[in-house]
C-alpha positions as a LaTeX table, in Angstrom:
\begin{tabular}{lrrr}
\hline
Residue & $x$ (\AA) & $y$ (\AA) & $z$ (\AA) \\
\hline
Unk1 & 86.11 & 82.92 & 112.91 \\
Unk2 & 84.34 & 84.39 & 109.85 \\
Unk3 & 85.21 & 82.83 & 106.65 \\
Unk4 & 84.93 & 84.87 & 103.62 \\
Unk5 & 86.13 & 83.11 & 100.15 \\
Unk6 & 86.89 & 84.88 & 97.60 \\
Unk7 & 87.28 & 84.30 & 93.61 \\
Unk8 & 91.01 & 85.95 & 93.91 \\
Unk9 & 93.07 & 88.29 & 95.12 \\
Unk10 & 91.90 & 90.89 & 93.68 \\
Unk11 & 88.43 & 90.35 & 94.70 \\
Unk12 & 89.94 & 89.83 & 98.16 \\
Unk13 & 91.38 & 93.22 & 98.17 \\
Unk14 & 88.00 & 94.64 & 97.58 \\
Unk15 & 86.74 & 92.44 & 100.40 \\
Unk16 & 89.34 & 93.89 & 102.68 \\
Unk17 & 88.78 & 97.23 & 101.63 \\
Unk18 & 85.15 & 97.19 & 103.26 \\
Unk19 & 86.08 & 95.99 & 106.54 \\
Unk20 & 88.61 & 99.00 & 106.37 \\
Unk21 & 86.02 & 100.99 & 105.90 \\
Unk22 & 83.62 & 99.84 & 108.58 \\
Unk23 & 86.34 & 100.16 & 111.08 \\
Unk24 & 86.86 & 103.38 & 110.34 \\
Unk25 & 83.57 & 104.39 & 110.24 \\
Unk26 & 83.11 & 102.51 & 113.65 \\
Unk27 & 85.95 & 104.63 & 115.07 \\
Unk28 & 89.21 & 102.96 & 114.87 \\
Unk29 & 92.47 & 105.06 & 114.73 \\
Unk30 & 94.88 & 102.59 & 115.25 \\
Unk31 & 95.40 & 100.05 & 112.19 \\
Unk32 & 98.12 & 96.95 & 112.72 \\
Unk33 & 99.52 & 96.56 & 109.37 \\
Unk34 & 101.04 & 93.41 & 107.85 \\
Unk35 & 103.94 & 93.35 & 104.82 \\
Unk36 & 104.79 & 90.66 & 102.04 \\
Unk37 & 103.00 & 89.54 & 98.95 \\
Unk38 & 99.55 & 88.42 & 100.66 \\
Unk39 & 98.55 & 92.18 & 100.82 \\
Unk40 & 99.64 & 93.94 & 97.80 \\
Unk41 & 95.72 & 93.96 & 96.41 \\
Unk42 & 94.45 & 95.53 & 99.75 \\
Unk43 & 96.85 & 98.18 & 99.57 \\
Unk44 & 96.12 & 98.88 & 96.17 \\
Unk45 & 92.72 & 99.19 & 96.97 \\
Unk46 & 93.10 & 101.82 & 100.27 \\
Unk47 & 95.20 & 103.66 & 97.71 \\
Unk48 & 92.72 & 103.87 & 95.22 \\
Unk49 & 90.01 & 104.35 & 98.08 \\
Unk50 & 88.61 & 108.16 & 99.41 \\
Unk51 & 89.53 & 106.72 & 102.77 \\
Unk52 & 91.51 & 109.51 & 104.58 \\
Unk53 & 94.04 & 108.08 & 107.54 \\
Unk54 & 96.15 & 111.30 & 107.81 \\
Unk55 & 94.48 & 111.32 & 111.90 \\
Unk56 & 95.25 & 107.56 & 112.45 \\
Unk57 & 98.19 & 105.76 & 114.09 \\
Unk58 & 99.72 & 102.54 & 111.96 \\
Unk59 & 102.17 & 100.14 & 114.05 \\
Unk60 & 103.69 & 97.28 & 111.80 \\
Unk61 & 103.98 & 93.77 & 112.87 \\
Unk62 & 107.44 & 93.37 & 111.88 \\
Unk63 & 110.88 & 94.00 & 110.16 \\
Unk64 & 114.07 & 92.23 & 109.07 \\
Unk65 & 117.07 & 92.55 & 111.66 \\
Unk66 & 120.22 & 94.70 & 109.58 \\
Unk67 & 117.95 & 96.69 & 106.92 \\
Unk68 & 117.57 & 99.96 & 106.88 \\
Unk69 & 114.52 & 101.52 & 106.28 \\
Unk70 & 116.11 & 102.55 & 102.94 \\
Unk71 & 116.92 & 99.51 & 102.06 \\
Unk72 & 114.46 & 98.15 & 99.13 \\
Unk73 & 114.05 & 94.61 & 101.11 \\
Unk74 & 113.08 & 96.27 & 104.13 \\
Unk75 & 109.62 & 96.65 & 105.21 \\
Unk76 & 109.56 & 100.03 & 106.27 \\
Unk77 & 110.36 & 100.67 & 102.58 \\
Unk78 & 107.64 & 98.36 & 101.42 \\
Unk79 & 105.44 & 100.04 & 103.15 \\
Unk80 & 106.47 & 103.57 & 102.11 \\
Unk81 & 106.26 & 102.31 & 98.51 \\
Unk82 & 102.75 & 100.43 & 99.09 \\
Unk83 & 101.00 & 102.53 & 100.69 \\
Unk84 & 102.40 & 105.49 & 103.22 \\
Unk85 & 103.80 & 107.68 & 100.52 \\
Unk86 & 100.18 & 108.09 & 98.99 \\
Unk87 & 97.93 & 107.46 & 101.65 \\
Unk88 & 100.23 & 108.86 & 104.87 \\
Unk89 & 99.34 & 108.52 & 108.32 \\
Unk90 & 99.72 & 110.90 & 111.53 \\
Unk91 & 102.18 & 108.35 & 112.95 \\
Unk92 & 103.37 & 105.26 & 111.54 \\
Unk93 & 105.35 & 102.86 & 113.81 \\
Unk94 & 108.05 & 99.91 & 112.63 \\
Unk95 & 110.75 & 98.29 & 114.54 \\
Unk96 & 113.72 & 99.58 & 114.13 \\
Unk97 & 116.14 & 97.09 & 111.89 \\
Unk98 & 119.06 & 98.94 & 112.85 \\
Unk99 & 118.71 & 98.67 & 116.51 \\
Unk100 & 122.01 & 98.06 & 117.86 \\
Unk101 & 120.26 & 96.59 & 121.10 \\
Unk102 & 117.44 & 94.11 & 119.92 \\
Unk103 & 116.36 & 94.22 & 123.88 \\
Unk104 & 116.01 & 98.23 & 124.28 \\
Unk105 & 114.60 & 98.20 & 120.76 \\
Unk106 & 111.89 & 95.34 & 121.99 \\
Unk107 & 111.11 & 97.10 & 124.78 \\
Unk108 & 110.09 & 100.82 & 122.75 \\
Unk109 & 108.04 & 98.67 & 120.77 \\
Unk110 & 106.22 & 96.99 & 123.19 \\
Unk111 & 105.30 & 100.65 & 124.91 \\
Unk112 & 104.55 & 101.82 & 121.37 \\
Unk113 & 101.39 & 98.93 & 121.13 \\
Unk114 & 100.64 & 99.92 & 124.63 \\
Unk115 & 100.66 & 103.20 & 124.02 \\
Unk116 & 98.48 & 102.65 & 120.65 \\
Unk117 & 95.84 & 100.12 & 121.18 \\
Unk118 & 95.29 & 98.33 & 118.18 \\
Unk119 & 91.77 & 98.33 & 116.98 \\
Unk120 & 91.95 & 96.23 & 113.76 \\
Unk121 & 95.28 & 94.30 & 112.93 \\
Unk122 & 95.90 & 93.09 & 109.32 \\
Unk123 & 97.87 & 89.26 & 108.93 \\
Unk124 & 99.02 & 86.88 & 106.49 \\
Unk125 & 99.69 & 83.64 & 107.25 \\
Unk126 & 102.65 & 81.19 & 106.20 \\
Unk127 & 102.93 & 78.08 & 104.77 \\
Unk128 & 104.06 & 76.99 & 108.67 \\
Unk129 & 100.93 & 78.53 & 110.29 \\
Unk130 & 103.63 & 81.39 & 111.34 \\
Unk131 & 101.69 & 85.10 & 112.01 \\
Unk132 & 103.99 & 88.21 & 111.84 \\
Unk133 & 107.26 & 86.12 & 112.37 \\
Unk134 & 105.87 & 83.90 & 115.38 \\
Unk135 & 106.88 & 80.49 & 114.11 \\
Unk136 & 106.05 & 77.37 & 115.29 \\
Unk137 & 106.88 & 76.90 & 118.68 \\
Unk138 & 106.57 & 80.77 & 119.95 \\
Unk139 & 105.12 & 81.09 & 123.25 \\
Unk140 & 101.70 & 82.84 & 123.30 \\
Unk141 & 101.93 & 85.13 & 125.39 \\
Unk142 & 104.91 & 86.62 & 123.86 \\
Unk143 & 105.34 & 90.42 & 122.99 \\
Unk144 & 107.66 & 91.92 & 120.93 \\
Unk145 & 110.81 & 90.09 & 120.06 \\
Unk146 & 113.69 & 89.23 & 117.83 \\
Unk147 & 113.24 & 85.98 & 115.79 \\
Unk148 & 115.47 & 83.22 & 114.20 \\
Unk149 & 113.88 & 82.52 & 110.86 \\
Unk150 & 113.15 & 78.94 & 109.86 \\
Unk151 & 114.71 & 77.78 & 107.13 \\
Unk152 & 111.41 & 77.78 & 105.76 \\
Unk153 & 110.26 & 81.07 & 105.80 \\
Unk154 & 113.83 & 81.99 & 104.83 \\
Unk155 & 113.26 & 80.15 & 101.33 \\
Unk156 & 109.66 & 81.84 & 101.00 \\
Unk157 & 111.31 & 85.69 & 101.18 \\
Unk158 & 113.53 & 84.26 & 99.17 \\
Unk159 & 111.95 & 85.27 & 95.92 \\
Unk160 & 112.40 & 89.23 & 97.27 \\
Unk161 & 116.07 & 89.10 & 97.01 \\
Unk162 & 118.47 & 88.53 & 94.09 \\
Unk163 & 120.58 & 85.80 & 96.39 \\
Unk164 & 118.81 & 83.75 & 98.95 \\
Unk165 & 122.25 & 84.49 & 101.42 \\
Unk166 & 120.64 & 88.14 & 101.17 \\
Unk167 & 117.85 & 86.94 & 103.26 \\
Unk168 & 118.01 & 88.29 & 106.82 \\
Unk169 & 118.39 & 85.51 & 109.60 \\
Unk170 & 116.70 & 87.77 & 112.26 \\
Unk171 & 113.72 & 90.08 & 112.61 \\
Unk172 & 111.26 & 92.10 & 114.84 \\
Unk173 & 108.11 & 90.97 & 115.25 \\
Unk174 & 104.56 & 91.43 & 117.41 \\
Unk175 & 104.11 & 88.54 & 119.36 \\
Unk176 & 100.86 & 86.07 & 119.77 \\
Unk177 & 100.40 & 88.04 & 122.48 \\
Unk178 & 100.66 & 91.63 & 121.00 \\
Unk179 & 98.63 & 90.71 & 118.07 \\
Unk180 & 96.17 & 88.85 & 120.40 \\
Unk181 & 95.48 & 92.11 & 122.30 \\
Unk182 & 94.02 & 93.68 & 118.67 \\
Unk183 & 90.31 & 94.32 & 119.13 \\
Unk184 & 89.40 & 92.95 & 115.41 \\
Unk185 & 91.72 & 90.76 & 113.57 \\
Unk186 & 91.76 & 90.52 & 109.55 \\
Unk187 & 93.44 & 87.26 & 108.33 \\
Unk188 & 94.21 & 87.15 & 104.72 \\
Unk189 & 95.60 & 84.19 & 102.43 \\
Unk190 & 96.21 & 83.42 & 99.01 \\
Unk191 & 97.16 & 80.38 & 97.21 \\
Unk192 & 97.09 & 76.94 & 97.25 \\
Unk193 & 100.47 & 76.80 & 99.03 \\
Unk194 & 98.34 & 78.33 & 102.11 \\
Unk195 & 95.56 & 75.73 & 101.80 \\
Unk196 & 97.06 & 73.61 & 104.56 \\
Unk197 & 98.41 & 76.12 & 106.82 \\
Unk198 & 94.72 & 77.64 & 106.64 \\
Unk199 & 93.20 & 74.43 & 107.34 \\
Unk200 & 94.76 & 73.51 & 110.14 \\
Unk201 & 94.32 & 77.21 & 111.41 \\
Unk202 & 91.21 & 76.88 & 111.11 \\
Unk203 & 89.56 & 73.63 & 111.65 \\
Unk204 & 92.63 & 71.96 & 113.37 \\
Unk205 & 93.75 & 71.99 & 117.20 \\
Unk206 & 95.01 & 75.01 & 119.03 \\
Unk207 & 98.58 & 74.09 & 119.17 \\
Unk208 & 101.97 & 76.39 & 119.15 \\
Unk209 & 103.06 & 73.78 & 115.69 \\
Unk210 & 100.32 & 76.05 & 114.14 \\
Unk211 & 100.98 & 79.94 & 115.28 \\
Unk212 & 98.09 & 80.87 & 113.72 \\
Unk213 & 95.43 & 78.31 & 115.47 \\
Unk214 & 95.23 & 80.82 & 118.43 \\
Unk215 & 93.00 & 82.92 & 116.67 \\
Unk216 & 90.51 & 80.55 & 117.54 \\
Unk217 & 90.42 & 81.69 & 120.69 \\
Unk218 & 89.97 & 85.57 & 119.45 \\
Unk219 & 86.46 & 86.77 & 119.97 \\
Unk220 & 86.81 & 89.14 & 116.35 \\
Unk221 & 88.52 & 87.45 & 113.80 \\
Unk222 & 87.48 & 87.47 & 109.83 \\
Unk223 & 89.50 & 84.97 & 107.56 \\
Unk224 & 89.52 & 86.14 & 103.57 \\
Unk225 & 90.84 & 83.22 & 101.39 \\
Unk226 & 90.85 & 82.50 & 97.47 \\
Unk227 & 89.47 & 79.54 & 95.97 \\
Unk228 & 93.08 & 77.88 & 96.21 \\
Unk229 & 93.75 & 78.58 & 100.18 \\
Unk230 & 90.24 & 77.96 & 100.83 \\
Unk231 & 90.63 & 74.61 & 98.83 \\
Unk232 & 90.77 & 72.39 & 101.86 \\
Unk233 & 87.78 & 73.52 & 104.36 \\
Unk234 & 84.76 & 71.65 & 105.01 \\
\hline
\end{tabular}
């Protein structure tokens, strides 16, 4: 992995911004995106950027089971809000909240990635090591599928909602294995709530207690962290 620290993360924004760029410039078209707090600054920064993405394909690694993509907690909306409604893509894919058959609606996902090769996929990590909403314990080789959320990671969305009992149980989400098949991989984390979960990413064992440890194993993977969530590497 590369390791880039950063002051903040604002300045990791900027950092992400550049490797953006490169891809594109390298020839990617097909840009895995990731939702939540971690990249807010990145987003602001494509925004603010010349880069035009009106020919390129987005595909989402996840969304809450029961929203609709009107719904202000979902994160089709997010990403409308964030960044599609000013800088829009040719296509941009989500799962489908509202699926009444989480199966079927796994399945059309799982052709939409193969049908869109990834060529640079954007992730935050949680305080649990989980990627997209693979927590610990999810096979690696998995592809798309519906999710029980920890408790955990229930109580971190938590601050999104005006009642925690508001907080979907369920989502969609890429698997290991459908965010493994991305040609580059762009890690970001923020925080010194992340410092341990990007510790033990990085410098611990490969283990499924610690989702995010498989990208070890990934030949193209660049880590940004702040000060904080860089606090505890060597």
């Amino acid at each position: 992995m590369k390791v880039i620290k950063v002051k903040d993360q604002v300045e990791g924004g900027k950092k992400a911004l550049e490797i953006f760029s490169e891809a594109k410039n390298n020839g990617v078209r097909v840009f895995g995106l990731a939702t939540g707090s971690t990249p807010v600054t990145t987003y602001e920064q494509l925004v603010k950027s010349d880069l035009d993405f009106s020919n390129d394909i987005s595909v989402n690694l996840d969304e809450y089971v029961g929203l609709s993509k009107d719904n202000p907690q979902s994160y089709a909306y997010y990403m409308h809000e964030h960044l599609f409604k000013h800088k829009p893509f040719k296509h941009s894919y989500l799962p489908n909240g509202m699926a009444k058959d989480s199966s079927l609606e796994c399945q059309r996902y799982n052709q939409i990635l193969e049908d869109n090769h990834v060529g640079l996929q954007l992730l935050g990590i949680g305080r649990n090591g989980h990627i997209g909403f693979n927590e610990p314990g999810t096979d690696i080789n998995e592809k798309t599928h519906r999710v029980a959320l920890t408790p955990s990671t229930i109580e971190a969305n938590a601050r999104f909602f005006e009642d925690e009992n508001e907080v979907p149980k369920y989502a969609y989400s890429m698997g290991i294995g459908s965010i493994m098949n991305a040609d580059a991989i762009l890690l970001e984390a923020f925080g010194k709530k992340k410092a341990q979960a990007v510790k033990a990413m990085i410098d611990g064992e490969v283990t499924p207690d610690v989702p995010a440890s498989i990208l070890q194993k990934h030949p193209n993977v660049t880590v940004i962290v702040d000060e904080e969530a860089g606090g505890l590497l060597d």
